[in-house]
Amino acid sequence: MKKVLLQTDKLSKSFSSGGNLQHVLKNIDLQLYAGDFTVIMGASGAGKSTLLYALSGMDTPTLGTITFGEKNISDLNSDRLAMFRREHCGFVFQQIYLIDGMSVMDNVLAAGLLVNKDKKSLVRRAEELFQAVGISGETQKKFPTQISGGEAQRVGIVRALINEPQILFADEPTGALNSKTGADVLDTLTAFNEQGQSVVMVTHDMRSARRGNRILYLKDGAILGECDLGKYVHDDRARHEKLSKFLNEMGW
Amino acid sequence: MRRYVFRITVFLILAAEIAALIVYANQVSDNGQDNVLVNETVQSVCNDWEDMESHENQTGLDYVLLDHDGTVVFRTREGLSESIHAAIAHRDTILDIEIDGKTVGKIILYNDSLARVQAQRKRTILLLAAAIFLQCGICLGYSIYLDYAIIRPFQKLKGFAMRIAGGNFDIPLTMDRQNLFGAFTESFDIMRFELKKAQIAEAKANADKKELVARLSHDIKTPVASIKAASELGAACTDDEKIRNNYIQISHKADQINILVTNLFTSALEELHELTVVPADMESTELGELLENADYLHYAALPDIPDCLLYADRLRLQQVFDNIFANSYKYANTKIDIAVFREEKALRVVIEDYGGGVGAEELPLLKEKFKRAGNAKEIEGAGLGLYISDCFMKEMHGELGIANGSNGLKVVVRIALSGS
Amino acid sequence: MVTIFILVFLAALMLNLWLMLSMDYHRNFERYHDRLHAQHVTLVVDDDSEEMHDFLTRELGKNQQTNEFDLGDALNMPGSFLYNGGEMNHDFVISEKEEALSRSIGRVEITEEGEGKSGVYLPLLYQSEDIRIGKTIDITIAGNKIPYKVCGFFNSIMVGSHNCAMTEIILTDDKYQELAKLEYAQNATMCCVRIHDKMESQNYEAWLKDALSGRYPDARILSNTYLLVRQSRYVAASICSGIISMMAFLVLLIALVVISSNIMNYIAENMKNLGSLKAIGYISRQLVNSLMLQFLGFSLLAAVVGTGGSYMMFPYVNAMLASQTGIPYQTRFLPLPLLLTFAVLCGAVAVVVCLSSRRMKRVEPMVALRQGIQTHNFKRNHIPLAKSRVPLNAALALKTTFSGMKQNIIIGITMLVLSLVVVFSGVLIENMLVDSEPMVNLIVGETSDSCINVNLGKEEEFCEEMDKDARVENYYIYHYENVIHEGGLELLAMMCDDFSKTSNQDVVFEGRAPKFDNEIVIAAKYAKEQGLDIGDEMSIIAGGNEEKYMISGFTQISNQLGKDCLLTREGYERIGELQNVSYYLNFRDNVDIDKFNEEVKEMFGNEVNATINARATVKSGVSVYISIMTIIVTGILIMSVIVIAFVLYLLVRTMLNRKKQEYGILKAFGFTTRQLVLQTALSFMPAVVLSTVVGIAGNCAIINPLIALFLSGVGVVKCSFAIPVGLITVSGAGLVLLAFAIACLLSVRIKKIVPKELLSGD
């Protein structure tokens, strides 16, 4: 039995737009397990990203509870949530969102110094991570506008992992990249997952989805189905077909 | 930016030098004696004339005092003009010493303008030398900077340009933020990036086009219907068998197209028919309000309602609760218990009064159309309420259950959870 | 937009107020002068004999300049009464009511009158809490206190206030006869002359006095002229309008900066729209014109409201200034200032819009459409987090500071201006409100505790007494006599036996005080007018004798508005003969000045002509200035708070817009709102602190010349005010804290930035 990292209970999220109440997430009961590479799929507007930021403490749910470990994070205020996020969650965004005014290294350290006050060990960890994702020392000194998209996203991953988060949340991490650099980024994520890092990734790209061992399909704000793919193996046709079949069933 | 700073600095220094030279050239050196100082000297001498032994120089001017015989009475230092003749030759100032209107002697104030002019010249030359030295320094510094920032990077860039001309795009342009070509090299990279973006945009446009075609098929139905109508009319109006057959053929084909298109949109059309109950997502917190509205006599205490998202038509659900509470008021008129439980796929609302309930044999009939319980004889009603409520609940994927509880009639409303 | 409206409104208000003050307020004097058919030269001589009248009639008739003149009777004596909590000491010219009202030249007009038929009428200026119709005031004339009932107030253009060299007081017939019988005051002739060219009034006065003192060397003469009075009655108005103009231009400057930054922001934010407009064929000028129209219309509206506001404000300003001018002023509609205000405002706005929208021309359609502003920035990593020891929040704040040089410059300029304001207020507070002596010294030259005038015969005895008296710390001759500069004007000569004894050693700001009997120091203003320099010789006439003196220095005291000179006593005695001599006395602490004066009076009887409590006199004279200055300082401080708030509002707003995404990212990674607010506020601090420190240090160095420039109108050339370092340092620190607090408050809007906006939409 895997350890449950995060659990939701009848999680719902509503937005009001122009006087209309829109329910984007509906009674979601979900468990995320340690060590999993969970992929959330679904059509546009299914509520994938909403689910991601509710799970990651970027936003508070309208109804229901989210329990992260032992802690109920659904009714924390925004500052409390921020403090929670800095210790437990890492984020990778589609638009990457490195801060232009800071060097690559500083982007990572700005996040890291929030939690780890020991600068030396922090810099050491940052350098290890940079090495793991193949970012050279020279690149670390550059500014985000000076590096390529693929590099930037790998820096994004380093930044997300600097505080050793329990879960790494990735929102379409390859959305803004071409297929080659996208694959590099996915390889990086897979590699970290194989070392035990739990990952939750939102995507609507089959190739990205293949990396997960657990696929959740979201439709109209509810989990329509899920599929256990097992451990990722490169170029495994059976795995690929299983995923295709599952997605077909779901009406992909 | 740096260039401007350099140019402006060099220009300013040059301007300052020229200005200094002009000022120096036009300077009328101030050779005049200080009247006030001279006056003070003369006055102090007048005061001390009787006793020149104790006289002290008050002003710092150099002077020699002569009595009316021309003998030196007092001198501030050696080397001054000590006779009228020498004083005139040296352009010194000669004044009379008057006491009570009588001239008693002369004072010769030493002319030190030569020394002053020399000191001034020295100062000017030193200043100019310093300015020129500074200027040279800045020029030298800037030429070193130019070499570092432009000439050397340019030589490096020559190699890159050759490789790019040869079609080798793999080698990156190392960008150096210090040199002036940084921006240029970055523009290169931006160009490449923009090309890639254009490619992606094109692919997306293709996908959109396909979607558009699919959508257009719906619009085809209208013209197809016109074609069919026109062909039927044509068939009816014509006497020529051959032409009629053609018309009928057209009509059949139009039907065929219509069916094909219709098939695509049946599901959408179906939804159009369900107008009566429109279930939608509703937050369970709203339920309390519905119950309170229905229980206008406040016979019941509002229970805790667990958080979840319900799938229900707010208006119809209100009608269901209104009906249940109205029935209880009519037939039992007691206090009412409400309990709400969350199940896997539904929210169960249990409403029970203390009216004793109905006969067990009547229970299954209560939800039937126009059926009323035995205790309803004197009470007006059509026997439709629970039937309609039941229909509503079914439309909302929910359920209405009626049973006899321990104290009275127990109505169980199961509201479906959204997303199940 | 609201910001711009308020700023333009304020600028218009103050600009119009300033123009109204400077263009029309002075002219009010001319209007009254004409209406009351007032004299250009006033002369009061202590002799009402027929002989004197004949002499004057003959002499006046001889001069071509004389247009018409009027000779009347009056009583003349120095006196005092309590005013504004101090003692108002002055030369009183006392006339009879009917006589004063019916003079053919220089008549007075009663502005307010009570029921009383027997009592005193005072100049309008002295209307105050304690001096009101129906109340009784004690007027001291030649040492005798006489109670009078206040019957009313009058307006006299030439002799209506203490800054006219003499003050007229009107008594009803009965009281006048009573006073005349008591013989406290001298019977005098009041001679009012209108001349053809009023600009010549000073020369005319000099000629007349010379003629008179040549014939009657012993006569006590008081006089004033049109030019002197016009200038002295409007000193406060000039200062006030100067300050208002300064503030007006400051606010206008801020408004322009705001407008310019608004336009820059607009262009930056709408780069794509502008690009697409250009792409479909709009030319830059059309786009600029639309902006121009918008801002011009808006400023014009604000200016109309603002000038309206200035008319509402004017009565209050007038009330404040009337206590110094003493001349009533009716607010009227003035089209010229109005038009000028509009022209200046609209012109400035138009220029700024033009300049700041120049950038629009450089918007290339393709570039704009593609990505907005092009950024080729190779930044230097100023604070590498891996190495710096600065705490995280401060380090990030510093990064922001370094990345926004434009903002630093704006802050720098603002804080430089504000630190000038702080230093200026500090100096004013220290030298005027806390201790008014430096300010008084600057204008009057010298103050002491008491001033005693003794006849020459008793001088030695008096000095012996003073040497003996333990209460007297020091004393010296400080005596005024009128002398005439040959070929120039009449000067007020201040003489002293030894200038090194005086308490204000800054009286002579260039050169040195006269030491010998052939030396003279003259007012710098007069020297400049006459083209005289140190070392030059000038001829001085007194009592018909003429001698040459050498100028040994310049002074800036302005007892006679710059027609002043300093001589040694021996120097004066070369030409003139003293009848009596005034001594300035300074006491040790806690000496009752009035009591001392009484004792001296008793001791010497009639040999002492006057004893004046100089402290009290100064206090009353200065109180008006102090109240004006208090208002000005308060106004300035409020202004600076508003300015700082506006500028920071602007910068914070721009920064929040620009860095919205960055804040979102930082929040996503766990920065709390509090940390980000702190960072934002801190990022302004280096510029604020640096420019405040530099500003205060720099301004401390230039404040004295600056104030001198400011007061150059009254003849001040050089100031040496003490700079209250403690007070200024504290206020500087306060300014920095204030800026920090405001920046924090303004950046609380960061709370509204939520990180989830970063995530790709579903």
Short mmCIF file of C-alpha atoms in Angstrom, two decimals, chain C residues 353-533:
data_model
loop_
_atom_site.label_atom_id
_atom_site.label_comp_id
_atom_site.label_asym_id
_atom_site.label_seq_id
_atom_site.Cartn_x
_atom_site.Cartn_y
_atom_site.Cartn_z
CA VAL C 353 2.55 65.72 -23.93
CA CYS C 354 4.55 66.43 -27.07
CA LEU C 355 7.83 65.46 -25.50
CA SER C 356 6.69 62.36 -23.75
CA SER C 357 4.71 61.05 -26.69
CA ARG C 358 7.72 61.37 -28.96
CA ARG C 359 8.25 57.76 -28.20
CA MET C 360 5.06 56.96 -30.07
CA LYS C 361 6.78 57.96 -33.28
CA ARG C 362 9.34 55.30 -32.68
CA VAL C 363 6.76 52.55 -32.39
CA GLU C 364 7.42 50.31 -35.35
CA PRO C 365 4.19 48.51 -36.23
CA MET C 366 5.77 45.12 -36.60
CA VAL C 367 7.87 45.28 -33.50
CA ALA C 368 4.98 46.59 -31.46
CA LEU C 369 2.61 43.95 -32.66
CA ARG C 370 5.03 41.20 -31.98
CA GLN C 371 6.20 41.76 -28.49
CA GLY C 372 5.71 45.25 -27.21
CA ILE C 373 8.82 47.08 -26.22
CA GLN C 374 12.02 45.57 -27.42
CA THR C 375 14.36 44.64 -24.69
CA HIS C 376 17.97 44.07 -25.38
CA ASN C 377 19.12 44.22 -21.89
CA PHE C 378 22.22 42.62 -20.70
CA LYS C 379 21.98 43.25 -17.09
CA ARG C 380 24.71 43.08 -14.62
CA ASN C 381 24.00 40.94 -11.64
CA HIS C 382 24.42 43.53 -8.92
CA ILE C 383 23.63 41.40 -5.94
CA PRO C 384 24.36 37.73 -6.60
CA LEU C 385 22.31 35.94 -3.97
CA ALA C 386 24.88 33.17 -3.72
CA LYS C 387 27.51 35.56 -2.41
CA SER C 388 25.81 38.52 -0.84
CA ARG C 389 25.31 38.57 2.88
CA VAL C 390 22.28 40.81 2.70
CA PRO C 391 19.05 39.26 4.02
CA LEU C 392 16.84 37.85 1.28
CA ASN C 393 14.17 40.54 1.34
CA ALA C 394 16.67 43.33 1.30
CA ALA C 395 18.64 41.64 -1.47
CA LEU C 396 15.58 41.35 -3.69
CA ALA C 397 14.65 44.94 -2.90
CA LEU C 398 18.12 46.05 -3.91
CA LYS C 399 17.81 44.17 -7.18
CA THR C 400 14.67 46.13 -7.89
CA THR C 401 16.42 49.35 -6.95
CA PHE C 402 19.23 48.72 -9.39
CA SER C 403 16.90 47.76 -12.18
CA GLY C 404 14.87 50.99 -12.01
CA MET C 405 17.24 53.87 -12.53
CA LYS C 406 14.53 56.13 -13.88
CA GLN C 407 12.51 55.67 -10.76
CA ASN C 408 15.56 56.32 -8.61
CA ILE C 409 16.13 59.57 -10.43
CA ILE C 410 12.56 60.70 -9.95
CA ILE C 411 12.76 59.87 -6.28
CA GLY C 412 16.11 61.56 -6.06
CA ILE C 413 14.82 64.79 -7.53
CA THR C 414 11.72 64.75 -5.38
CA MET C 415 13.65 64.14 -2.23
CA LEU C 416 16.19 66.81 -3.13
CA VAL C 417 13.38 69.32 -3.48
CA LEU C 418 11.71 68.12 -0.32
CA SER C 419 14.92 68.23 1.65
CA LEU C 420 15.27 71.83 0.55
CA VAL C 421 11.81 72.37 1.95
CA VAL C 422 12.78 70.67 5.18
CA VAL C 423 15.95 72.67 5.54
CA PHE C 424 14.12 75.87 4.70
CA SER C 425 11.40 75.18 7.26
CA GLY C 426 13.99 74.12 9.79
CA VAL C 427 15.90 77.34 9.35
CA LEU C 428 12.71 79.39 9.51
CA ILE C 429 11.56 77.61 12.65
CA GLU C 430 14.91 77.97 14.35
CA ASN C 431 15.59 81.57 13.38
CA MET C 432 12.13 82.97 13.43
CA LEU C 433 9.69 80.98 15.49
CA VAL C 434 11.93 79.59 18.22
CA ASP C 435 14.12 82.65 18.47
CA SER C 436 13.24 85.59 16.33
CA GLU C 437 16.46 87.46 16.98
CA PRO C 438 18.44 86.24 13.95
CA MET C 439 15.63 87.30 11.64
CA VAL C 440 15.30 90.65 13.37
CA ASN C 441 19.05 91.13 13.24
CA LEU C 442 18.97 90.42 9.56
CA ILE C 443 16.48 93.18 8.89
CA VAL C 444 17.07 95.73 11.64
CA GLY C 445 20.72 95.02 12.22
CA GLU C 446 20.91 95.17 15.97
CA THR C 447 18.68 94.48 18.90
CA SER C 448 19.23 94.99 22.56
CA ASP C 449 17.21 94.82 25.73
CA SER C 450 16.74 98.51 26.18
CA CYS C 451 17.36 101.72 24.34
CA ILE C 452 17.89 104.94 26.29
CA ASN C 453 18.33 108.39 24.80
CA VAL C 454 20.17 110.93 26.94
CA ASN C 455 21.10 114.52 26.33
CA LEU C 456 24.73 115.13 25.57
CA GLY C 457 25.34 117.07 28.75
CA LYS C 458 24.54 114.13 30.98
CA GLU C 459 26.28 111.54 28.89
CA GLU C 460 29.34 111.10 31.08
CA GLU C 461 27.27 110.81 34.21
CA PHE C 462 25.07 108.28 32.53
CA CYS C 463 28.04 106.18 31.49
CA GLU C 464 29.40 106.21 35.01
CA GLU C 465 26.06 104.99 36.32
CA MET C 466 25.92 102.24 33.77
CA ASP C 467 29.45 101.11 34.57
CA LYS C 468 28.44 100.83 38.20
CA ASP C 469 25.18 99.03 37.66
CA ALA C 470 25.60 95.27 38.03
CA ARG C 471 22.51 94.55 35.97
CA VAL C 472 24.01 95.99 32.82
CA GLU C 473 26.06 93.50 30.90
CA ASN C 474 27.25 95.92 28.27
CA TYR C 475 26.17 99.15 26.62
CA TYR C 476 27.19 101.09 23.59
CA ILE C 477 26.11 104.06 21.54
CA TYR C 478 23.65 103.11 18.88
CA HIS C 479 22.27 106.27 17.50
CA TYR C 480 20.42 107.21 14.34
CA GLU C 481 20.69 110.49 12.49
CA ASN C 482 19.70 111.46 9.00
CA VAL C 483 22.48 112.48 6.67
CA ILE C 484 22.47 113.29 2.99
CA HIS C 485 24.62 111.72 0.35
CA GLU C 486 25.88 114.49 -1.89
CA GLY C 487 24.31 113.91 -5.27
CA GLY C 488 22.22 111.09 -3.92
CA LEU C 489 19.50 110.47 -1.41
CA GLU C 490 18.99 110.98 2.24
CA LEU C 491 20.47 108.14 4.26
CA LEU C 492 19.76 106.98 7.78
CA ALA C 493 23.11 106.93 9.49
CA MET C 494 23.57 104.52 12.31
CA MET C 495 26.50 105.38 14.52
CA CYS C 496 28.29 103.49 17.19
CA ASP C 497 31.32 104.29 19.32
CA ASP C 498 32.83 100.87 18.75
CA PHE C 499 31.30 98.37 16.38
CA SER C 500 33.11 95.48 17.98
CA LYS C 501 30.82 95.84 20.98
CA THR C 502 27.59 95.20 19.10
CA SER C 503 25.94 91.85 19.49
CA ASN C 504 25.30 91.33 15.80
CA GLN C 505 28.69 91.13 14.18
CA ASP C 506 27.21 90.24 10.80
CA VAL C 507 25.85 93.69 10.12
CA VAL C 508 28.70 94.37 7.75
CA PHE C 509 28.74 91.38 5.46
CA GLU C 510 31.48 92.56 3.13
CA GLY C 511 34.53 94.59 4.05
CA ARG C 512 34.60 95.72 7.66
CA ALA C 513 32.82 98.05 10.00
CA PRO C 514 34.05 101.67 10.14
CA LYS C 515 36.98 102.05 12.51
CA PHE C 516 38.20 105.53 11.79
CA ASP C 517 36.41 108.81 11.47
CA ASN C 518 36.83 108.93 7.70
CA GLU C 519 35.21 105.57 7.04
CA ILE C 520 31.64 104.70 6.22
CA VAL C 521 29.66 101.54 5.55
CA ILE C 522 26.64 101.79 3.27
CA ALA C 523 23.78 99.48 2.38
CA ALA C 524 24.70 97.15 -0.44
CA LYS C 525 21.48 97.86 -2.26
CA TYR C 526 22.10 101.59 -2.29
CA ALA C 527 25.73 101.07 -3.28
CA LYS C 528 24.64 99.02 -6.24
CA GLU C 529 22.12 101.64 -7.30
CA GLN C 530 24.72 104.37 -7.06
CA GLY C 531 27.53 102.31 -8.53
CA LEU C 532 29.72 102.64 -5.46
CA ASP C 533 32.29 100.09 -4.42
#
